[in-house]
mmCIF file of C-alpha atoms and ligand atoms in Angstrom:
data_model
loop_
_atom_site.group_PDB
_atom_site.id
_atom_site.type_symbol
_atom_site.label_atom_id
_atom_site.label_comp_id
_atom_site.label_asym_id
_atom_site.label_seq_id
_atom_site.Cartn_x
_atom_site.Cartn_y
_atom_site.Cartn_z
ATOM 1 C CA MET A 53 86.703 -0.777 104.939
ATOM 2 C CA LYS A 54 84.577 0.950 102.345
ATOM 3 C CA LEU A 55 81.127 2.416 102.956
ATOM 4 C CA SER A 56 79.237 0.053 100.662
ATOM 5 C CA GLU A 57 80.942 -2.981 102.251
ATOM 6 C CA ILE A 58 79.863 -1.997 105.730
ATOM 7 C CA TYR A 59 76.245 -1.396 104.739
ATOM 8 C CA ARG A 60 76.156 -4.608 102.720
ATOM 9 C CA LYS A 61 77.697 -6.587 105.603
ATOM 10 C CA GLU A 62 75.149 -5.411 108.189
ATOM 11 C CA GLN A 63 72.270 -5.905 105.786
ATOM 12 C CA ASN A 64 73.279 -9.466 105.030
ATOM 13 C CA LEU A 65 73.103 -10.492 108.668
ATOM 14 C CA SER A 66 70.076 -12.642 109.452
ATOM 15 C CA SER A 67 68.946 -10.137 112.085
ATOM 16 C CA LYS A 68 69.415 -6.941 110.110
ATOM 17 C CA LYS A 69 71.034 -4.249 112.225
ATOM 18 C CA PRO A 70 71.401 -0.618 111.219
ATOM 19 C CA VAL A 71 74.917 0.704 110.738
ATOM 20 C CA ILE A 72 75.587 3.020 113.672
ATOM 21 C CA SER A 73 77.641 6.078 112.845
ATOM 22 C CA ILE A 74 78.709 8.999 114.993
ATOM 23 C CA GLU A 75 79.437 12.521 113.841
ATOM 24 C CA ILE A 76 81.876 14.665 115.793
ATOM 25 C CA PHE A 77 83.410 18.081 115.183
ATOM 26 C CA PRO A 78 86.979 19.279 115.762
ATOM 27 C CA PRO A 79 87.181 21.250 119.022
ATOM 28 C CA LYS A 80 86.980 24.978 118.442
ATOM 29 C CA SER A 81 90.102 26.736 119.687
ATOM 30 C CA GLU A 82 92.737 29.031 118.253
ATOM 31 C CA ASP A 83 95.192 28.162 121.000
ATOM 32 C CA ALA A 84 97.291 25.025 120.414
ATOM 33 C CA LYS A 85 97.452 23.959 124.058
ATOM 34 C CA ASP A 86 93.742 24.478 124.620
ATOM 35 C CA PHE A 87 93.040 22.541 121.413
ATOM 36 C CA ASP A 88 95.172 19.633 122.655
ATOM 37 C CA ASN A 89 93.257 19.553 125.949
ATOM 38 C CA LYS A 90 89.910 19.590 124.193
ATOM 39 C CA LYS A 91 91.128 16.923 121.759
ATOM 40 C CA GLU A 92 92.067 14.647 124.674
ATOM 41 C CA LYS A 93 88.585 15.181 126.163
ATOM 42 C CA LEU A 94 86.997 14.320 122.823
ATOM 43 C CA PHE A 95 89.071 11.135 122.496
ATOM 44 C CA ASN A 96 88.096 10.232 126.029
ATOM 45 C CA GLU A 97 84.417 10.569 125.076
ATOM 46 C CA LEU A 98 85.014 8.251 122.110
ATOM 47 C CA CYS A 99 86.614 5.709 124.486
ATOM 48 C CA ILE A 100 83.552 5.905 126.786
ATOM 49 C CA LEU A 101 81.282 5.316 123.819
ATOM 50 C CA ASN A 102 83.420 2.415 122.629
ATOM 51 C CA GLU A 103 83.042 0.679 125.996
ATOM 52 C CA CYS A 104 79.296 0.581 125.437
ATOM 53 C CA TYR A 105 79.048 -0.019 121.677
ATOM 54 C CA LYS A 106 81.676 0.484 119.039
ATOM 55 C CA PRO A 107 80.142 2.459 116.168
ATOM 56 C CA SER A 108 81.016 1.194 112.692
ATOM 57 C CA LEU A 109 81.825 4.655 111.488
ATOM 58 C CA VAL A 110 82.984 7.965 112.897
ATOM 59 C CA SER A 111 82.689 11.067 110.736
ATOM 60 C CA ILE A 112 84.479 14.345 111.388
ATOM 61 C CA THR A 113 83.060 17.674 110.252
ATOM 62 C CA TYR A 114 85.086 20.116 108.221
ATOM 63 C CA GLY A 115 84.963 23.840 108.797
ATOM 64 C CA ALA A 116 81.393 23.580 110.108
ATOM 65 C CA GLY A 117 80.163 26.310 112.443
ATOM 66 C CA GLY A 118 83.493 28.124 112.198
ATOM 67 C CA SER A 119 85.688 25.223 113.350
ATOM 68 C CA SER A 120 89.194 25.220 111.915
ATOM 69 C CA ARG A 121 89.786 23.210 108.748
ATOM 70 C CA GLU A 122 93.394 22.399 109.678
ATOM 71 C CA ARG A 123 92.277 21.001 113.022
ATOM 72 C CA SER A 124 89.783 18.784 111.258
ATOM 73 C CA ASN A 125 92.740 17.062 109.552
ATOM 74 C CA ILE A 126 94.541 16.576 112.868
ATOM 75 C CA ILE A 127 91.456 14.919 114.380
ATOM 76 C CA VAL A 128 90.952 12.683 111.330
ATOM 77 C CA LYS A 129 94.594 11.574 111.338
ATOM 78 C CA GLU A 130 94.771 10.905 115.074
ATOM 79 C CA ILE A 131 91.456 9.033 115.252
ATOM 80 C CA LYS A 132 92.644 6.872 112.390
ATOM 81 C CA GLU A 133 95.905 6.191 114.242
ATOM 82 C CA ASN A 134 94.506 5.663 117.727
ATOM 83 C CA PHE A 135 91.128 3.943 117.294
ATOM 84 C CA ASP A 136 90.037 0.910 115.341
ATOM 85 C CA PHE A 137 86.730 2.078 113.907
ATOM 86 C CA ASN A 138 85.910 0.289 110.660
ATOM 87 C CA ILE A 139 85.526 3.632 108.956
ATOM 88 C CA VAL A 140 86.909 7.071 109.767
ATOM 89 C CA MET A 141 85.206 9.414 107.323
ATOM 90 C CA PRO A 142 86.207 13.051 106.960
ATOM 91 C CA HIS A 143 83.611 15.521 105.760
ATOM 92 C CA PHE A 144 84.962 17.814 103.085
ATOM 93 C CA THR A 145 83.456 20.982 101.617
ATOM 94 C CA CYS A 146 84.210 22.561 98.269
ATOM 95 C CA VAL A 147 82.763 26.038 98.580
ATOM 96 C CA CYS A 148 85.439 28.705 97.937
ATOM 97 C CA SER A 149 88.160 26.092 97.286
ATOM 98 C CA ASP A 150 90.070 25.761 94.035
ATOM 99 C CA LYS A 151 90.949 22.489 92.307
ATOM 100 C CA LYS A 152 94.584 22.551 93.411
ATOM 101 C CA PHE A 153 93.633 22.943 97.062
ATOM 102 C CA ILE A 154 91.185 20.054 96.799
ATOM 103 C CA GLU A 155 93.743 17.844 95.053
ATOM 104 C CA ASN A 156 96.239 18.553 97.832
ATOM 105 C CA TYR A 157 93.649 17.714 100.469
ATOM 106 C CA LEU A 158 92.794 14.425 98.763
ATOM 107 C CA ASP A 159 96.507 13.538 98.564
ATOM 108 C CA GLU A 160 96.878 14.383 102.252
ATOM 109 C CA ILE A 161 94.059 12.142 103.505
ATOM 110 C CA LYS A 162 95.331 9.320 101.325
ATOM 111 C CA THR A 163 98.489 9.315 103.462
ATOM 112 C CA TYR A 164 96.287 8.772 106.556
ATOM 113 C CA GLY A 165 94.762 5.646 104.968
ATOM 114 C CA ILE A 166 91.305 7.213 104.500
ATOM 115 C CA LYS A 167 89.032 5.292 102.106
ATOM 116 C CA ASN A 168 85.731 7.170 102.370
ATOM 117 C CA ILE A 169 84.674 10.799 102.321
ATOM 118 C CA LEU A 170 81.486 12.838 102.844
ATOM 119 C CA ALA A 171 81.466 15.310 99.957
ATOM 120 C CA LEU A 172 79.620 18.559 100.642
ATOM 121 C CA LYS A 173 79.119 21.996 99.271
ATOM 122 C CA GLY A 174 79.527 23.585 102.713
ATOM 123 C CA ASP A 175 78.596 27.066 103.772
ATOM 124 C CA GLU A 176 80.706 30.040 102.769
ATOM 125 C CA PRO A 177 83.178 30.752 105.602
ATOM 126 C CA ASP A 178 83.087 34.195 107.248
ATOM 127 C CA ASN A 179 85.943 36.641 106.651
ATOM 128 C CA ILE A 180 87.388 34.766 103.696
ATOM 129 C CA GLU A 181 89.662 36.916 101.541
ATOM 130 C CA VAL A 182 89.373 35.028 98.252
ATOM 131 C CA CYS A 183 86.450 32.765 97.397
ATOM 132 C CA HIS A 184 87.224 30.534 94.400
ATOM 133 C CA ARG A 185 84.289 29.424 92.291
ATOM 134 C CA ASP A 186 85.722 26.217 90.817
ATOM 135 C CA PHE A 187 82.899 24.303 92.520
ATOM 136 C CA ARG A 188 79.372 25.611 92.989
ATOM 137 C CA PHE A 189 77.584 22.484 94.162
ATOM 138 C CA ALA A 190 78.456 19.235 95.906
ATOM 139 C CA TYR A 191 77.798 17.142 92.778
ATOM 140 C CA GLU A 192 80.815 18.800 91.138
ATOM 141 C CA LEU A 193 82.965 17.773 94.092
ATOM 142 C CA VAL A 194 81.622 14.208 93.891
ATOM 143 C CA GLU A 195 82.510 14.098 90.198
ATOM 144 C CA PHE A 196 85.978 15.519 90.835
ATOM 145 C CA ILE A 197 86.769 13.070 93.668
ATOM 146 C CA LYS A 198 85.487 10.177 91.586
ATOM 147 C CA THR A 199 87.769 10.973 88.677
ATOM 148 C CA LYS A 200 90.825 11.642 90.838
ATOM 149 C CA THR A 201 90.665 8.965 93.566
ATOM 150 C CA GLU A 202 89.433 5.550 94.610
ATOM 151 C CA LEU A 203 87.599 7.015 97.604
ATOM 152 C CA GLU A 204 84.055 5.913 98.232
ATOM 153 C CA ILE A 205 81.778 8.917 98.485
ATOM 154 C CA ALA A 206 78.862 9.775 100.759
ATOM 155 C CA VAL A 207 76.664 12.843 100.340
ATOM 156 C CA ALA A 208 74.165 14.838 102.414
ATOM 157 C CA GLY A 209 70.380 14.481 102.112
ATOM 158 C CA TYR A 210 67.635 16.637 103.603
ATOM 159 C CA PRO A 211 64.337 14.924 104.557
ATOM 160 C CA GLU A 212 62.665 18.352 104.857
ATOM 161 C CA GLY A 213 64.541 19.827 101.892
ATOM 162 C CA HIS A 214 67.706 21.903 102.039
ATOM 163 C CA ILE A 215 67.176 25.392 103.464
ATOM 164 C CA SER A 216 68.033 27.064 100.130
ATOM 165 C CA ALA A 217 66.188 24.593 97.901
ATOM 166 C CA LYS A 218 63.116 25.763 95.993
ATOM 167 C CA SER A 219 61.241 22.644 97.101
ATOM 168 C CA LEU A 220 61.872 19.168 98.479
ATOM 169 C CA ASP A 221 61.248 17.674 95.018
ATOM 170 C CA GLU A 222 63.827 20.034 93.506
ATOM 171 C CA ASP A 223 66.312 19.123 96.242
ATOM 172 C CA ILE A 224 65.784 15.408 95.599
ATOM 173 C CA LYS A 225 66.450 16.014 91.910
ATOM 174 C CA HIS A 226 69.798 17.507 92.903
ATOM 175 C CA LEU A 227 70.490 14.601 95.257
ATOM 176 C CA LYS A 228 69.978 12.294 92.290
ATOM 177 C CA THR A 229 72.677 14.180 90.389
ATOM 178 C CA LYS A 230 75.098 13.564 93.298
ATOM 179 C CA VAL A 231 74.206 9.874 93.196
ATOM 180 C CA ASN A 232 74.600 9.693 89.417
ATOM 181 C CA LYS A 233 78.030 11.279 89.736
ATOM 182 C CA GLY A 234 79.148 8.469 92.054
ATOM 183 C CA ALA A 235 77.875 8.822 95.634
ATOM 184 C CA SER A 236 77.106 5.524 97.331
ATOM 185 C CA VAL A 237 75.528 6.432 100.695
ATOM 186 C CA VAL A 238 73.352 9.339 101.897
ATOM 187 C CA PHE A 239 73.658 10.778 105.405
ATOM 188 C CA THR A 240 70.684 12.919 106.313
ATOM 189 C CA GLN A 241 70.162 16.138 108.154
ATOM 190 C CA PHE A 242 68.700 15.498 111.611
ATOM 191 C CA PHE A 243 64.930 15.344 111.972
ATOM 192 C CA PHE A 244 62.646 14.928 114.961
ATOM 193 C CA GLU A 245 59.616 13.258 113.399
ATOM 194 C CA ASN A 246 60.202 9.879 111.776
ATOM 195 C CA GLU A 247 57.232 10.300 109.420
ATOM 196 C CA LYS A 248 59.264 12.932 107.563
ATOM 197 C CA PHE A 249 62.084 10.429 107.071
ATOM 198 C CA TYR A 250 59.770 7.644 105.874
ATOM 199 C CA SER A 251 58.085 9.974 103.417
ATOM 200 C CA TYR A 252 61.558 11.065 102.202
ATOM 201 C CA LEU A 253 62.559 7.414 101.626
ATOM 202 C CA GLU A 254 59.397 6.908 99.575
ATOM 203 C CA LYS A 255 60.235 9.942 97.449
ATOM 204 C CA LEU A 256 63.797 8.684 96.930
ATOM 205 C CA GLU A 257 62.449 5.336 95.815
ATOM 206 C CA LYS A 258 60.051 7.007 93.390
ATOM 207 C CA ASN A 259 63.031 8.905 91.972
ATOM 208 C CA LYS A 260 64.971 5.634 91.654
ATOM 209 C CA ILE A 261 67.548 6.683 94.224
ATOM 210 C CA CYS A 262 68.366 3.249 95.544
ATOM 211 C CA LEU A 263 71.276 3.373 97.974
ATOM 212 C CA PRO A 264 71.723 3.159 101.761
ATOM 213 C CA VAL A 265 70.367 6.172 103.659
ATOM 214 C CA ALA A 266 71.576 6.841 107.199
ATOM 215 C CA ALA A 267 68.994 8.674 109.326
ATOM 216 C CA GLY A 268 70.400 11.705 111.145
ATOM 217 C CA LEU A 269 69.395 11.879 114.814
ATOM 218 C CA LEU A 270 70.288 14.697 117.156
ATOM 219 C CA PRO A 271 70.149 13.894 120.885
ATOM 220 C CA VAL A 272 69.301 17.330 122.278
ATOM 221 C CA ILE A 273 71.516 18.515 125.137
ATOM 222 C CA SER A 274 70.496 22.166 125.374
ATOM 223 C CA PHE A 275 67.356 24.048 124.403
ATOM 224 C CA GLU A 276 69.359 27.017 123.212
ATOM 225 C CA GLY A 277 71.486 24.725 121.021
ATOM 226 C CA LEU A 278 68.354 23.092 119.630
ATOM 227 C CA THR A 279 66.736 26.388 118.624
ATOM 228 C CA ARG A 280 70.005 27.581 117.059
ATOM 229 C CA MET A 281 70.468 24.400 115.024
ATOM 230 C CA VAL A 282 66.827 24.317 113.935
ATOM 231 C CA LYS A 283 67.146 27.888 112.682
ATOM 232 C CA LEU A 284 70.425 27.230 110.854
ATOM 233 C CA SER A 285 69.203 24.062 109.180
ATOM 234 C CA GLY A 286 65.739 25.368 108.337
ATOM 235 C CA ILE A 287 63.992 22.246 109.656
ATOM 236 C CA LYS A 288 60.511 22.625 111.147
ATOM 237 C CA LEU A 289 60.033 21.401 114.689
ATOM 238 C CA SER A 290 56.564 20.008 115.466
ATOM 239 C CA SER A 291 54.741 21.553 118.432
ATOM 240 C CA LYS A 292 54.987 18.147 120.156
ATOM 241 C CA ALA A 293 58.790 18.196 119.908
ATOM 242 C CA LEU A 294 58.999 21.868 120.852
ATOM 243 C CA ASN A 295 56.832 21.345 123.949
ATOM 244 C CA HIS A 296 58.814 18.254 124.934
ATOM 245 C CA PHE A 297 62.042 20.265 125.116
ATOM 246 C CA GLU A 298 60.762 23.714 126.064
ATOM 247 C CA LYS A 299 59.429 22.636 129.415
ATOM 248 C CA TYR A 300 62.926 21.606 130.533
ATOM 249 C CA LYS A 301 64.783 24.546 129.046
ATOM 250 C CA ASP A 302 66.024 25.851 132.409
ATOM 251 C CA SER A 303 67.578 22.554 133.503
ATOM 252 C CA LYS A 304 70.556 21.161 131.590
ATOM 253 C CA GLU A 305 70.217 17.732 133.204
ATOM 254 C CA ASP A 306 66.482 17.462 132.457
ATOM 255 C CA THR A 307 67.067 18.616 128.869
ATOM 256 C CA ILE A 308 69.691 15.896 128.370
ATOM 257 C CA LYS A 309 67.249 13.299 129.755
ATOM 258 C CA ALA A 310 64.456 14.636 127.540
ATOM 259 C CA GLY A 311 66.817 14.371 124.537
ATOM 260 C CA ILE A 312 67.718 10.780 125.375
ATOM 261 C CA GLU A 313 64.036 9.893 125.748
ATOM 262 C CA TRP A 314 62.978 11.513 122.461
ATOM 263 C CA THR A 315 65.841 10.109 120.380
ATOM 264 C CA SER A 316 65.510 6.602 121.913
ATOM 265 C CA ILE A 317 61.866 6.471 120.797
ATOM 266 C CA GLN A 318 62.856 7.679 117.320
ATOM 267 C CA ALA A 319 65.743 5.180 117.038
ATOM 268 C CA ASP A 320 63.630 2.269 118.250
ATOM 269 C CA ASP A 321 60.937 3.022 115.685
ATOM 270 C CA LEU A 322 63.503 3.443 112.887
ATOM 271 C CA ILE A 323 65.062 0.078 113.688
ATOM 272 C CA CYS A 324 61.630 -1.609 113.742
ATOM 273 C CA ASN A 325 61.132 -0.180 110.269
ATOM 274 C CA GLY A 326 64.367 -1.734 109.007
ATOM 275 C CA ILE A 327 66.311 1.403 108.149
ATOM 276 C CA ASP A 328 69.887 1.105 106.849
ATOM 277 C CA GLY A 329 71.731 3.243 109.350
ATOM 278 C CA ILE A 330 71.497 5.756 112.167
ATOM 279 C CA HIS A 331 73.861 8.707 112.142
ATOM 280 C CA PHE A 332 74.113 10.300 115.582
ATOM 281 C CA TYR A 333 75.002 13.970 115.786
ATOM 282 C CA ALA A 334 76.793 13.266 119.055
ATOM 283 C CA LEU A 335 78.007 16.837 119.720
ATOM 284 C CA ASN A 336 81.318 15.410 120.990
ATOM 285 C CA LYS A 337 79.667 13.813 124.046
ATOM 286 C CA ALA A 338 79.299 10.091 124.710
ATOM 287 C CA ARG A 339 76.588 10.105 127.357
ATOM 288 C CA SER A 340 73.380 10.649 125.372
ATOM 289 C CA THR A 341 74.352 8.419 122.450
ATOM 290 C CA ALA A 342 75.523 5.631 124.806
ATOM 291 C CA GLU A 343 72.284 5.770 126.814
ATOM 292 C CA ILE A 344 70.186 5.742 123.632
ATOM 293 C CA LEU A 345 72.106 2.711 122.336
ATOM 294 C CA LYS A 346 71.471 1.034 125.690
ATOM 295 C CA ASN A 347 67.756 1.905 125.574
ATOM 296 C CA ILE A 348 67.396 0.339 122.125
ATOM 297 C CA GLY A 349 69.240 -2.793 123.194
ATOM 298 C CA LEU A 350 72.469 -2.302 121.304
ATOM 299 C CA CYS A 351 74.676 -2.168 124.402
HETATM 300 P P1 FAD B 1336 74.455 20.619 97.499
HETATM 301 O O1 FAD B 1336 74.084 19.208 97.315
HETATM 302 O O2 FAD B 1336 75.335 21.255 96.499
HETATM 303 O O3 FAD B 1336 73.091 21.454 97.633
HETATM 304 C C1 FAD B 1336 73.121 22.793 98.090
HETATM 305 C C2 FAD B 1336 71.863 23.500 97.608
HETATM 306 O O4 FAD B 1336 71.944 23.712 96.212
HETATM 307 C C3 FAD B 1336 70.566 22.701 97.821
HETATM 308 O O5 FAD B 1336 69.539 23.595 98.077
HETATM 309 C C4 FAD B 1336 70.364 22.009 96.480
HETATM 310 O O6 FAD B 1336 68.992 21.691 96.251
HETATM 311 C C5 FAD B 1336 70.890 23.055 95.533
HETATM 312 N N1 FAD B 1336 71.464 22.500 94.298
HETATM 313 C C6 FAD B 1336 72.251 21.425 94.162
HETATM 314 N N2 FAD B 1336 72.623 21.247 92.884
HETATM 315 C C7 FAD B 1336 72.045 22.258 92.174
HETATM 316 C C8 FAD B 1336 72.031 22.630 90.812
HETATM 317 N N3 FAD B 1336 72.676 21.933 89.869
HETATM 318 N N4 FAD B 1336 71.354 23.739 90.453
HETATM 319 C C9 FAD B 1336 70.680 24.480 91.375
HETATM 320 N N5 FAD B 1336 70.629 24.155 92.682
HETATM 321 C C10 FAD B 1336 71.309 23.064 93.085
HETATM 322 N N6 FAD B 1336 78.782 21.801 106.410
HETATM 323 C C11 FAD B 1336 80.077 22.092 106.649
HETATM 324 O O7 FAD B 1336 80.505 23.232 106.421
HETATM 325 N N7 FAD B 1336 80.924 21.137 107.158
HETATM 326 C C12 FAD B 1336 80.522 19.880 107.447
HETATM 327 O O8 FAD B 1336 81.300 19.054 107.908
HETATM 328 C C13 FAD B 1336 79.155 19.542 107.206
HETATM 329 N N8 FAD B 1336 78.691 18.300 107.449
HETATM 330 C C14 FAD B 1336 77.387 17.972 107.130
HETATM 331 C C15 FAD B 1336 76.947 16.656 107.328
HETATM 332 C C16 FAD B 1336 75.642 16.288 107.012
HETATM 333 C C17 FAD B 1336 75.198 14.853 107.219
HETATM 334 C C18 FAD B 1336 74.745 17.264 106.495
HETATM 335 C C19 FAD B 1336 73.326 16.891 106.190
HETATM 336 C C20 FAD B 1336 75.177 18.570 106.298
HETATM 337 C C21 FAD B 1336 76.505 18.950 106.607
HETATM 338 N N9 FAD B 1336 76.982 20.241 106.385
HETATM 339 C C22 FAD B 1336 78.306 20.553 106.667
HETATM 340 C C23 FAD B 1336 76.085 21.311 105.906
HETATM 341 C C24 FAD B 1336 76.149 21.488 104.368
HETATM 342 O O9 FAD B 1336 77.443 21.794 103.951
HETATM 343 C C25 FAD B 1336 75.203 22.622 104.007
HETATM 344 O O10 FAD B 1336 73.871 22.238 104.247
HETATM 345 C C26 FAD B 1336 75.350 23.158 102.575
HETATM 346 O O11 FAD B 1336 74.611 24.365 102.479
HETATM 347 C C27 FAD B 1336 74.823 22.204 101.518
HETATM 348 O O12 FAD B 1336 75.710 21.197 101.277
HETATM 349 P P2 FAD B 1336 75.344 20.010 100.236
HETATM 350 O O13 FAD B 1336 76.542 19.194 100.106
HETATM 351 O O14 FAD B 1336 74.086 19.368 100.659
HETATM 352 O O15 FAD B 1336 75.130 20.898 98.921
#
C-alpha cells in the first residue's frame, strides 16, 4: 500500500481513527551472530505488539545513532518478508552519499517490494573517510527520489523547530520546499506537550502545507535515555514533564510506568482532537506502546 492510500482510508471511516505507526531501529552490533540474536528479539517484540494491535506502518531507521546502514537493509527486507504490515517504510538519509550510491539503494529496496520511503538529510556519520556533497538538504533527496522512482515519500517535521534551524518559521519554510518537491506525509519529531503540536499544525495550515501529519510520541523507558534524546534533538522539556520523569529516575520499572501514563494522556488527547496519525518511537520494545494502545482503547 502507499502512504496516501492508508491515510485516506482511515480518514474516510465514519469513526475517524489515526493511522498508528511504529518506528524501530536496527539492532546495534558489529558481530553477525549477536546481530542475529538481537534481530530475533526485535521480531519477537513486533509479534507481541501485533497480538495487541497491528500497526498500519512500521518504519526502520537508517544509520541513526551510529547503527549500521547495511543492517538497516536486512531488517527492512526481513520485516517485509515475514510480517504483513500494510506499509514497511525504510528511512533513508542523503548526507555524505553520492548520486550513484543513492540510485543503487533505491534499486535495492525496489527488489524488496518497498513502495514508501522517509527521505531525510540525516546527521553526518562519525569517522567517515569521504563525505560527498551531492545532497545538502532533504528536499534535494525528495526531488531526486521523485524523478527516479514511483516511491511515495514522507519527510520529517519538527514541532519545536529543527535544532539547527534559525527559527521555527524558517524551518517550516524549508518543510514546504520538501512538500513542494513531492513529499506526501510528515512524520514529526517527538514532543511531550500537545499544545506545541497543535500550534505547529496551525502554522502549517497558515503556510498552506496541507497533508497528513503523524505526531511523534516517545514512551519514555529510561530517564538517562530521555535526557540524552532531548539534548540531541534540541526539544525543550516543560518542568511538568521533567518533574514527572525525574522523580522515578532511579527505578526502571517506575520510569516505564510513568512513560506509559504520560504518553497515554497525550495520545488520548491527540485522538480527541482528530489528528491524522500517531508515530510511536517504540525503541524496539512492545510493552509501552501496547499498553498505551490498550489505555486509549485501540486494543
Ligand atoms: P532537512 O529538511 O534538510 O533540514 C535540516 C536543517 O536544514 C533544518 O534546520 C532546516 O530548517 C534546514 N534547511 C532545510 N533546507 C534548507 C535550505 N534550503 N537552506 C537552508 N537551510 C535549510 N536521522 C538519521 O540519521 N536516520 C534516521 O533514520 C532518522 N529518522 C528520523 C525520523 C524522524 C521522524 C525524524 C523527525 C528525524 C529522523 N532523523 C533520522 C533525524 C534527521 O536526520 C536529523 O534531524 C537531520 O539533522 C535533519 O534531517 P531532515 O531530513 O529534517 O533535514
